[in-house]
PDB file of C-alpha atoms in Angstrom:
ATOM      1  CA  UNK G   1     -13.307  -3.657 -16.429  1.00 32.00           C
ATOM      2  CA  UNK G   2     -10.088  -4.212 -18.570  1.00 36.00           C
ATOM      3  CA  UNK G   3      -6.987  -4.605 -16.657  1.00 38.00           C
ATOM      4  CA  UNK G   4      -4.579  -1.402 -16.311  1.00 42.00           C
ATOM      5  CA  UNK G   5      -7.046   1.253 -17.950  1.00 45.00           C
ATOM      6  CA  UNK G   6      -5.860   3.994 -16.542  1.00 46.00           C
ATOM      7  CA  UNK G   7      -3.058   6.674 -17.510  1.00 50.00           C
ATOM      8  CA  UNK G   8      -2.509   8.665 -14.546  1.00 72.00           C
ATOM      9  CA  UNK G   9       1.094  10.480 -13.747  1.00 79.00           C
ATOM     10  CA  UNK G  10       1.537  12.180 -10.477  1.00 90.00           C
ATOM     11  CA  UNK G  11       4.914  13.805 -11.141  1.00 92.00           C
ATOM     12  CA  UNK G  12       5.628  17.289  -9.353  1.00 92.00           C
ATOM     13  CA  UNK G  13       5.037  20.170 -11.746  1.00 87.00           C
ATOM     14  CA  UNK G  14       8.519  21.550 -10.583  1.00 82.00           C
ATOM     15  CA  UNK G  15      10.831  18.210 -10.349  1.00 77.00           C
ATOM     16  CA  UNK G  16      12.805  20.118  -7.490  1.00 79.00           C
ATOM     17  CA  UNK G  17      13.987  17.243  -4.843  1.00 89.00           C
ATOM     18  CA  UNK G  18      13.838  13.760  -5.387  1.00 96.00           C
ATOM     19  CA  UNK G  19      11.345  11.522  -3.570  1.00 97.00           C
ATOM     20  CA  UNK G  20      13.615   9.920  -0.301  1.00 98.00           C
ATOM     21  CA  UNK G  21      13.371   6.269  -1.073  1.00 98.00           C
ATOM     22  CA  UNK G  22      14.506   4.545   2.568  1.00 98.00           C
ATOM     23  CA  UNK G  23      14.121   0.918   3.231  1.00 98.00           C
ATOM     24  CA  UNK G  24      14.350   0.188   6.715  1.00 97.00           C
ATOM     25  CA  UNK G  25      15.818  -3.415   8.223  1.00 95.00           C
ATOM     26  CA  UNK G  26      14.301  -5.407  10.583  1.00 96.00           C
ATOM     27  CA  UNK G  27      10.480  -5.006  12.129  1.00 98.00           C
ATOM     28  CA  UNK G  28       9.083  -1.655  13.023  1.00 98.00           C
ATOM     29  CA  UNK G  29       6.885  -1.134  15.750  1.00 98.00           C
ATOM     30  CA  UNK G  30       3.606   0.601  14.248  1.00 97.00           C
ATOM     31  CA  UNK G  31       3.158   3.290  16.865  1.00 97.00           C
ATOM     32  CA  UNK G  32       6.851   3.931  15.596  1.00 97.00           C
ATOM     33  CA  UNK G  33       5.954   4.325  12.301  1.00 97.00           C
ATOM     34  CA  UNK G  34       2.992   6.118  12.942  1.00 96.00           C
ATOM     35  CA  UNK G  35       5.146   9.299  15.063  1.00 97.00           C
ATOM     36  CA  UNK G  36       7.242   9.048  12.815  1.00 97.00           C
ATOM     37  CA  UNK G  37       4.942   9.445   9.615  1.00 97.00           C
ATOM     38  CA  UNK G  38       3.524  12.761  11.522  1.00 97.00           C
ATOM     39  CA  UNK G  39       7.140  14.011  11.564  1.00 98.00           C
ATOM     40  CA  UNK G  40       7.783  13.875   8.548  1.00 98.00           C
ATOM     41  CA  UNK G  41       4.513  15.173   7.185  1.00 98.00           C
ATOM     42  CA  UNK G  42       5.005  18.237   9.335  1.00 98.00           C
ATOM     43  CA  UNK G  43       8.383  18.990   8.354  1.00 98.00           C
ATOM     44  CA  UNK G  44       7.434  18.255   4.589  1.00 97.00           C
ATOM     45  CA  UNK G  45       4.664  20.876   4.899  1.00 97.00           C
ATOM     46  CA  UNK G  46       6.319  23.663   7.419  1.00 97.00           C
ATOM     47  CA  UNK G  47       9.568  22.973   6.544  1.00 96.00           C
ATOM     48  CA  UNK G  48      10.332  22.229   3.088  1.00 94.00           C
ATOM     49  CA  UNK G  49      11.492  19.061   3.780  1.00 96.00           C
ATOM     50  CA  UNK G  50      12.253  16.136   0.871  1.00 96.00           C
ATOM     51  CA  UNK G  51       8.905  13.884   0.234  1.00 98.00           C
ATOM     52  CA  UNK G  52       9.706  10.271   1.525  1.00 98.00           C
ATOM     53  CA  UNK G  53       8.536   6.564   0.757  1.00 98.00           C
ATOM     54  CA  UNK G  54       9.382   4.874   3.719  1.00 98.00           C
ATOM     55  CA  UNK G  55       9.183   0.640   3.327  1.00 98.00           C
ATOM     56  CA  UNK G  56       8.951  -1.334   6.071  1.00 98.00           C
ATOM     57  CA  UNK G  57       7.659  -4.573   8.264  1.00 98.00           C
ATOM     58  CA  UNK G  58       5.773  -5.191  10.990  1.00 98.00           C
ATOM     59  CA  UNK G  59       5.003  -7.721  13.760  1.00 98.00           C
ATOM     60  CA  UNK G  60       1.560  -9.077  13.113  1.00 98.00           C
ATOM     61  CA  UNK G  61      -0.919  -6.625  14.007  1.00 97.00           C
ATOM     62  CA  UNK G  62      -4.183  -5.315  12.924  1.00 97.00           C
ATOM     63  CA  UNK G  63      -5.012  -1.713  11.679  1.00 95.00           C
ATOM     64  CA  UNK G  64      -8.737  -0.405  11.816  1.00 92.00           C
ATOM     65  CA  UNK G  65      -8.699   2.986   9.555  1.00 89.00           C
ATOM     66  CA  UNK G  66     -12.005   5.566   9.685  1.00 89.00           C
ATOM     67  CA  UNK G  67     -14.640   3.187   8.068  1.00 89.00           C
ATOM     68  CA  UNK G  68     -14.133   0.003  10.417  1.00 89.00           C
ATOM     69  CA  UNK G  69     -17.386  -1.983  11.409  1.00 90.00           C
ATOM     70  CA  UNK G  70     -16.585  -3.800  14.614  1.00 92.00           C
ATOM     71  CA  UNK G  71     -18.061  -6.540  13.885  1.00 92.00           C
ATOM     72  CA  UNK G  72     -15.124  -7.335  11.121  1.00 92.00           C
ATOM     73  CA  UNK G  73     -12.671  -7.838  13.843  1.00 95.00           C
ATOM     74  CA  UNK G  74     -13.904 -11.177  14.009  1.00 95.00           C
ATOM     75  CA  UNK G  75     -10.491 -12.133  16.755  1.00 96.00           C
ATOM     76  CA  UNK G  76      -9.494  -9.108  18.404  1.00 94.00           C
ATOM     77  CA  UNK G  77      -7.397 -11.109  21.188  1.00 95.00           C
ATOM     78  CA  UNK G  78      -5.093 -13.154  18.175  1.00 96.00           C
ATOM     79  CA  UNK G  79      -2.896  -9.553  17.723  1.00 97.00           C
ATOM     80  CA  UNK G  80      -2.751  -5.681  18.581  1.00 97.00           C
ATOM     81  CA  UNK G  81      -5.410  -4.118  16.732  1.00 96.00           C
ATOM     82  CA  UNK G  82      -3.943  -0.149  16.179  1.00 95.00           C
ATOM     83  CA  UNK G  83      -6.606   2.798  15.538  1.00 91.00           C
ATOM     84  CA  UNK G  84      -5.573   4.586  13.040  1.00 91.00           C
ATOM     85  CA  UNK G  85      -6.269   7.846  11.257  1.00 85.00           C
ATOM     86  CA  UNK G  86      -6.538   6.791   7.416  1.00 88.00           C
ATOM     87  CA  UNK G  87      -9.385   5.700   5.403  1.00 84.00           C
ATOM     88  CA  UNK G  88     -10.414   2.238   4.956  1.00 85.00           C
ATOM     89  CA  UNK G  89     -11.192  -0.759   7.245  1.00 89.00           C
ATOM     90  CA  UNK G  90      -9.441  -3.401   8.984  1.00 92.00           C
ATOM     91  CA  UNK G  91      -6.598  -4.551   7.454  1.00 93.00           C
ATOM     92  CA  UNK G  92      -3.796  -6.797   8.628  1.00 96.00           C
ATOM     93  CA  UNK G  93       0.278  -6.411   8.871  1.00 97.00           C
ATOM     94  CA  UNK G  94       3.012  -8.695   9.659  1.00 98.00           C
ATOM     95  CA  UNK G  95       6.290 -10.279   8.254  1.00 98.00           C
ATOM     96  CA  UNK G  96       6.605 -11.202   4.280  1.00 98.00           C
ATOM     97  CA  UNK G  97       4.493  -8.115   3.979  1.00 98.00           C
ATOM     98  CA  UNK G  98       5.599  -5.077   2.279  1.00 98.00           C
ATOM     99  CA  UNK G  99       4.071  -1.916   3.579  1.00 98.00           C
ATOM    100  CA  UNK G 100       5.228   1.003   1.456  1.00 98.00           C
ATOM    101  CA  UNK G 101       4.019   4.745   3.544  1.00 98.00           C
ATOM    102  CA  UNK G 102       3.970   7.316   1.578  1.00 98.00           C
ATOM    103  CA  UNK G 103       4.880  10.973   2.472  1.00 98.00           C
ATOM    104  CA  UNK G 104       4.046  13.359  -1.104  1.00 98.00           C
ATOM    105  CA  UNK G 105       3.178  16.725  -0.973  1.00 97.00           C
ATOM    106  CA  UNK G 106       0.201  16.983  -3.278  1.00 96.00           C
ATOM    107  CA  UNK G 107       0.662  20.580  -3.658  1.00 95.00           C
ATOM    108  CA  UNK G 108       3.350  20.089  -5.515  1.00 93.00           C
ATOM    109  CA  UNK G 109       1.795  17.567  -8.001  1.00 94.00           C
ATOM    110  CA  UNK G 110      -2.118  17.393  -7.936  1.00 92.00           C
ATOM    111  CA  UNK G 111      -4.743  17.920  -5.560  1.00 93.00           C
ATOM    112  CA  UNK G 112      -6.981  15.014  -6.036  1.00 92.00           C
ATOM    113  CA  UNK G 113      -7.079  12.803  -3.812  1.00 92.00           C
ATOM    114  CA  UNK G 114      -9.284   9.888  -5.941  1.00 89.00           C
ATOM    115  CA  UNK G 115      -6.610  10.299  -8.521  1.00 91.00           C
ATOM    116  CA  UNK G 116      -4.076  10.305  -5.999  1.00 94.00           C
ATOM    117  CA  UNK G 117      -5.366   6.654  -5.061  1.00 92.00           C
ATOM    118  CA  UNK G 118      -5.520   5.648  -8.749  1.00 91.00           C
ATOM    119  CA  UNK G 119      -2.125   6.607  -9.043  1.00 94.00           C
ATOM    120  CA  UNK G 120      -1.047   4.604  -5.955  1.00 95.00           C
ATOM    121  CA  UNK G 121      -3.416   1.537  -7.673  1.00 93.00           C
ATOM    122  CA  UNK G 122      -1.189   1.994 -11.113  1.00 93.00           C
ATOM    123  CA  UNK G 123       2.163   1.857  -8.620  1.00 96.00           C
ATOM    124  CA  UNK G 124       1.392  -1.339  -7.429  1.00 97.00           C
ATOM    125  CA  UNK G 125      -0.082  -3.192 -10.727  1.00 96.00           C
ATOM    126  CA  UNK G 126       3.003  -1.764 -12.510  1.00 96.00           C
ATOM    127  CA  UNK G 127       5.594  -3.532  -9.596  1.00 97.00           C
ATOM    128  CA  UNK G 128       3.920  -6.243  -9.874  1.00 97.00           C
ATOM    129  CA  UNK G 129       3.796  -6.296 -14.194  1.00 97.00           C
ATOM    130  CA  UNK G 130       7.231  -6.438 -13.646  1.00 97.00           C
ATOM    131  CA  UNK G 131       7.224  -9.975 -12.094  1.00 96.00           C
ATOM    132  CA  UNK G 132       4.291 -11.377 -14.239  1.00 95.00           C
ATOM    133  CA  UNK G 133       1.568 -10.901 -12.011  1.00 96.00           C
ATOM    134  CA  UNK G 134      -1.205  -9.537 -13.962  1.00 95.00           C
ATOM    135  CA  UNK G 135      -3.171  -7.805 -11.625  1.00 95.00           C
ATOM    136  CA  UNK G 136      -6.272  -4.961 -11.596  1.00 91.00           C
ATOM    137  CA  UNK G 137      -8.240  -2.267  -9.735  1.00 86.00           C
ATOM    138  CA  UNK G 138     -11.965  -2.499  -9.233  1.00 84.00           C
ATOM    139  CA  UNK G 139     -14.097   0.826  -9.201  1.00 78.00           C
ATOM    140  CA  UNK G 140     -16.143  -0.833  -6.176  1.00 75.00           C
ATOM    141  CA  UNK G 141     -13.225  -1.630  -4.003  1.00 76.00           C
ATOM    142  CA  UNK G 142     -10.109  -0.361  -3.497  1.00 78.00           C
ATOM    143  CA  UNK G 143      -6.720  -2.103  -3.650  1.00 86.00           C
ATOM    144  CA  UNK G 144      -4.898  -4.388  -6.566  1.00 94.00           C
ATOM    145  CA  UNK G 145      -6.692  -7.690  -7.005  1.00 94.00           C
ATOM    146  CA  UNK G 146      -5.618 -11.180  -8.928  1.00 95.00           C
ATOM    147  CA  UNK G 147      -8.126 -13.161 -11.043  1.00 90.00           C
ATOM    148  CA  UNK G 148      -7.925 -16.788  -9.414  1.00 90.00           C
ATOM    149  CA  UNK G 149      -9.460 -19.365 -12.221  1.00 86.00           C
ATOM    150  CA  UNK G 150      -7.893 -21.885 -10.327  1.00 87.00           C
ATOM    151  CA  UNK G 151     -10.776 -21.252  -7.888  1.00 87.00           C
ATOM    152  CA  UNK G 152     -14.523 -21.947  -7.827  1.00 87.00           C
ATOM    153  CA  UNK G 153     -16.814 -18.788  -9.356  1.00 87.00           C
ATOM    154  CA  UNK G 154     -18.469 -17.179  -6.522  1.00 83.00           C
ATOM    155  CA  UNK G 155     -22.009 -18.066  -5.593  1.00 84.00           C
ATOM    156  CA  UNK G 156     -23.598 -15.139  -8.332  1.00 84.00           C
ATOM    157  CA  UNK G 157     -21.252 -17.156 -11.032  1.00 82.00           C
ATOM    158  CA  UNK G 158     -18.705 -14.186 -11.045  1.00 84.00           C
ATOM    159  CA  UNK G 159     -14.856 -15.264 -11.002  1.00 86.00           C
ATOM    160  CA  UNK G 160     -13.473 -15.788  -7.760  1.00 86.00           C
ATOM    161  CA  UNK G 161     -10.329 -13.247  -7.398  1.00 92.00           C
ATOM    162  CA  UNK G 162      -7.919 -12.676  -4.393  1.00 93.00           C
ATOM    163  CA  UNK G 163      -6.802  -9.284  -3.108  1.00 94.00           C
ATOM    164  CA  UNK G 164      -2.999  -8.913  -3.102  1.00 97.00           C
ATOM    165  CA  UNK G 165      -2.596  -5.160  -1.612  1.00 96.00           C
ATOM    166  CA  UNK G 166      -4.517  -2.976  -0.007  1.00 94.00           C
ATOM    167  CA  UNK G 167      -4.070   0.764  -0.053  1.00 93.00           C
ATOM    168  CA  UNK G 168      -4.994   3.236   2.728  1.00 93.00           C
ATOM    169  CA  UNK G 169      -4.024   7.084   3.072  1.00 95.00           C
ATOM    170  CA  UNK G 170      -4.769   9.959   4.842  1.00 95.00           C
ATOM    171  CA  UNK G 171      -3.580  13.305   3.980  1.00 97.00           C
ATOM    172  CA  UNK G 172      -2.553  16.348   6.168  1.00 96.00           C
ATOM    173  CA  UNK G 173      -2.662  20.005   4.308  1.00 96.00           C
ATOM    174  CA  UNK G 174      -2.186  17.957   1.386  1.00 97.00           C
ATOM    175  CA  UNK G 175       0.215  15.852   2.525  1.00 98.00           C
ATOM    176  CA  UNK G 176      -0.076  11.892   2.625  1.00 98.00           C
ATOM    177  CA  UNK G 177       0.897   9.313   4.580  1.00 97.00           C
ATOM    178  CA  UNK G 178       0.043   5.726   5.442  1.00 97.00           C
ATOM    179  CA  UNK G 179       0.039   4.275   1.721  1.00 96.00           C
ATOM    180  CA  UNK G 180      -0.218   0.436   0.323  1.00 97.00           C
ATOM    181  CA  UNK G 181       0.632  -2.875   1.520  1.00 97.00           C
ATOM    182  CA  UNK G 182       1.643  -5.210  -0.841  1.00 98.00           C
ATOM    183  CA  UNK G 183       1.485  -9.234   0.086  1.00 98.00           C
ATOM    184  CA  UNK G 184       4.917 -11.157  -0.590  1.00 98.00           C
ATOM    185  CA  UNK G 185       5.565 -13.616   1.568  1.00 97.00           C
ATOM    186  CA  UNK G 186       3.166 -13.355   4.423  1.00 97.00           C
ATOM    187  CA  UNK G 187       1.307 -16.018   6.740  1.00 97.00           C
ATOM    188  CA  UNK G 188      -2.153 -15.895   5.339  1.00 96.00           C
ATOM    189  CA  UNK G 189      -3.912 -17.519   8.263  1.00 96.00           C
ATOM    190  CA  UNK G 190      -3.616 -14.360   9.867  1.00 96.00           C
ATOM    191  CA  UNK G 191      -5.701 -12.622   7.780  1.00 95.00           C
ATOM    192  CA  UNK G 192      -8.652 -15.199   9.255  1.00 94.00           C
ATOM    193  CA  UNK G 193      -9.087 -12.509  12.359  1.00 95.00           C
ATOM    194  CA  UNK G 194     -10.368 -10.086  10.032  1.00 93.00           C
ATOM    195  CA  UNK G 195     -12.442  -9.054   7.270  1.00 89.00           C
ATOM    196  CA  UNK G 196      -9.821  -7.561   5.400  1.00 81.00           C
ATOM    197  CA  UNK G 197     -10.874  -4.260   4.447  1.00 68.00           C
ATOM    198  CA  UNK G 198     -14.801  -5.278   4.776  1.00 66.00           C
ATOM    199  CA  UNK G 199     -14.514  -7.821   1.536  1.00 70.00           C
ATOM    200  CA  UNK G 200     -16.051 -10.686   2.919  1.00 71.00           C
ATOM    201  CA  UNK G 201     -16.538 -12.547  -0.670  1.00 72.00           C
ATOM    202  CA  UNK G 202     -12.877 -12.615  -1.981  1.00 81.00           C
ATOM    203  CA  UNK G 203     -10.584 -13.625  -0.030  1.00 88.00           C
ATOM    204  CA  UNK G 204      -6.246 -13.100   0.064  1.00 94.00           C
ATOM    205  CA  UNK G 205      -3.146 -14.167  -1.685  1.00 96.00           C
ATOM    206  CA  UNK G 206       0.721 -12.967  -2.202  1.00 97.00           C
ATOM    207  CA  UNK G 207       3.527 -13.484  -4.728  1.00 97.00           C
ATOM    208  CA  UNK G 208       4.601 -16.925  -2.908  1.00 96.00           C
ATOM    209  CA  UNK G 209       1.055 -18.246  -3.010  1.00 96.00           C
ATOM    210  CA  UNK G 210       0.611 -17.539  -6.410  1.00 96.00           C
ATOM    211  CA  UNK G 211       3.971 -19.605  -7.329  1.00 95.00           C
ATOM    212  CA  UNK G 212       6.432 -16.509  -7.513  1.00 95.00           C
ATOM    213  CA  UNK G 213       8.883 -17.252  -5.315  1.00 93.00           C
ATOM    214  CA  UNK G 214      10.995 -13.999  -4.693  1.00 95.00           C
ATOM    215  CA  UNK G 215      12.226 -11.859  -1.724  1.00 95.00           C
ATOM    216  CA  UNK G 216      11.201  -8.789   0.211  1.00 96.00           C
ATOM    217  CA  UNK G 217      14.574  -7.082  -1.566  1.00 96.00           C
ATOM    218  CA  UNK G 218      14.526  -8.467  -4.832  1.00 97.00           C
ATOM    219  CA  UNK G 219      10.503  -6.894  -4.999  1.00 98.00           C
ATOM    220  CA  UNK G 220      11.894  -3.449  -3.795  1.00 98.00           C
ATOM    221  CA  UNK G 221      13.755  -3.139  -6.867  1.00 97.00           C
ATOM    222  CA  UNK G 222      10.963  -3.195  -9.313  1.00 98.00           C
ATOM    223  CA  UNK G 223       8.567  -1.534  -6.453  1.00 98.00           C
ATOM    224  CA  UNK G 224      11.450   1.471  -6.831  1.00 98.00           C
ATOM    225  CA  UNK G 225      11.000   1.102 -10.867  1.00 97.00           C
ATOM    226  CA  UNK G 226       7.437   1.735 -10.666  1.00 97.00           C
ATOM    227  CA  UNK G 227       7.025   4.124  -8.608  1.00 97.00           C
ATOM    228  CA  UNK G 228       9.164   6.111 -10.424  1.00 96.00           C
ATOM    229  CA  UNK G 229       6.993   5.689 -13.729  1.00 94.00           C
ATOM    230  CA  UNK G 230       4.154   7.705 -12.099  1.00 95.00           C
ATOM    231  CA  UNK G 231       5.692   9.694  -9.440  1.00 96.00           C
ATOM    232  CA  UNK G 232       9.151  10.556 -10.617  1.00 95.00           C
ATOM    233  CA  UNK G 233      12.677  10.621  -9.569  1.00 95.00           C
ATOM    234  CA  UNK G 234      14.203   8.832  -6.337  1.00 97.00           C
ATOM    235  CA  UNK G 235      16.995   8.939  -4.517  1.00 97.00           C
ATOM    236  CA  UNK G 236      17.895   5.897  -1.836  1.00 96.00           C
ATOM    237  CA  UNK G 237      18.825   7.036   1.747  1.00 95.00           C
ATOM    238  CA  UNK G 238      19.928   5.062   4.795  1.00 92.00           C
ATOM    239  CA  UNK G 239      17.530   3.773   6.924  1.00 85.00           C
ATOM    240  CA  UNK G 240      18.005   4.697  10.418  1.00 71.00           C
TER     241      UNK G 240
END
């Protein structure tokens, strides 16, 4: 597949309110996040409330979504391990990782929910354009990947290629939370107590492994700049 082959806006048909854009300090407890999230998607929904993108940080923790085998939580006593509600397998949070949930009503711009994911696939490879990472999809798997040449070919003589964000949702009368994960500066050993999203050929990398060295902040900028190219207008809030 060629890299970034896909033209997909999800812009409200009626601009109306600016997507929230809130960046919050420090690291948030998950179960947190998660109340929170279900908040906010109620009072976007019943209330009328402004769509949010909410970025944050965790402590190291695992996440099993709808489609987790067991047997992929190959250490469950090395961190929490959270059930959670949206699609997808295990996947792994912690510090140097930017998790990105995302609260759009898909009323208001298109109810589609594997375009919505494409869209969310485009976000991420168009942040991460912006820093010289060429990155793809894959029709097979979800989640933004890296071609690694500096790597052996995989046993069937394909290129070996490293996952650098995975992307889970789940969606409530149309609107969605949870959202994408994007690896900047995280331990990678930690990803050894899973198999991230049940991908057990390729394995992980971030910005800092690949030789970019940059900052949590410096990536929200262009994150901010991308998202806007496929999901309009922001405005930043305070985080709480």
């Amino acid at each position: 597949m060629q890299r970034n082959q896909i033209d997909i806006s999800f812009r409200p048909r009626d601009p109306g309110m600016p997507v929230e854009w809130r960046v919050e300090r420090g690291l948030t407890p998950y179960p947190d996040a998660l109340v929170a999230m279900e908040e906010r998607v109620a009072a976007i929904r019943d209330e009328g409330a402004p769509e949010l993108v909410w970025l944050v940080e965790h402590p190291p923790l695992y996440t099993a979504g709808t489609s987790a085998t067991p047997a992929d939580l190959l250490q469950p006593d090395r961190f929490p391990v959270f059930a959670t509600g949206r699609g997808g397998e295990y996947t792994y949070h912690g510090p140097g990782q930017r998790v990105a949930y995302v609260m759009l009503d898909l009323k208001r711009r298109r109810e589609d929910v594997r375009a919505f994911v494409a869209a969310l696939e485009a976000w991420t490879i168009g942040a991460l354009d912006r820093v010289n990472i060429r990155s793809e999809r894959r029709e097979d798997r979800v989640g933004v990947w890296v071609a690694r040449p500096d790597k052996p070919p995989l046993p069937d003589g394909s290129p070996a290629e490293d996952k650098i964000a995975a992307i889970g949702i789940r969606l409530r009368r149309w609107v969605s939370y949870h959202g994408i994960s994007i690896n900047i500066e995280p331990d990678l050993t930690h990803f050894s107590g899973i198999v991230p999203c049940g991908v057990s050929e390729h394995g992980v990398t971030s910005l800092v492994d690949l030789g970019l060295p940059i900052t949590l902040g410096e990536f929200d900028v262009v994150l901010r700049q991308a998202f806007e190219d496929v999901f309009g207008q922001t405005v930043q809030i305070a985080s709480s």
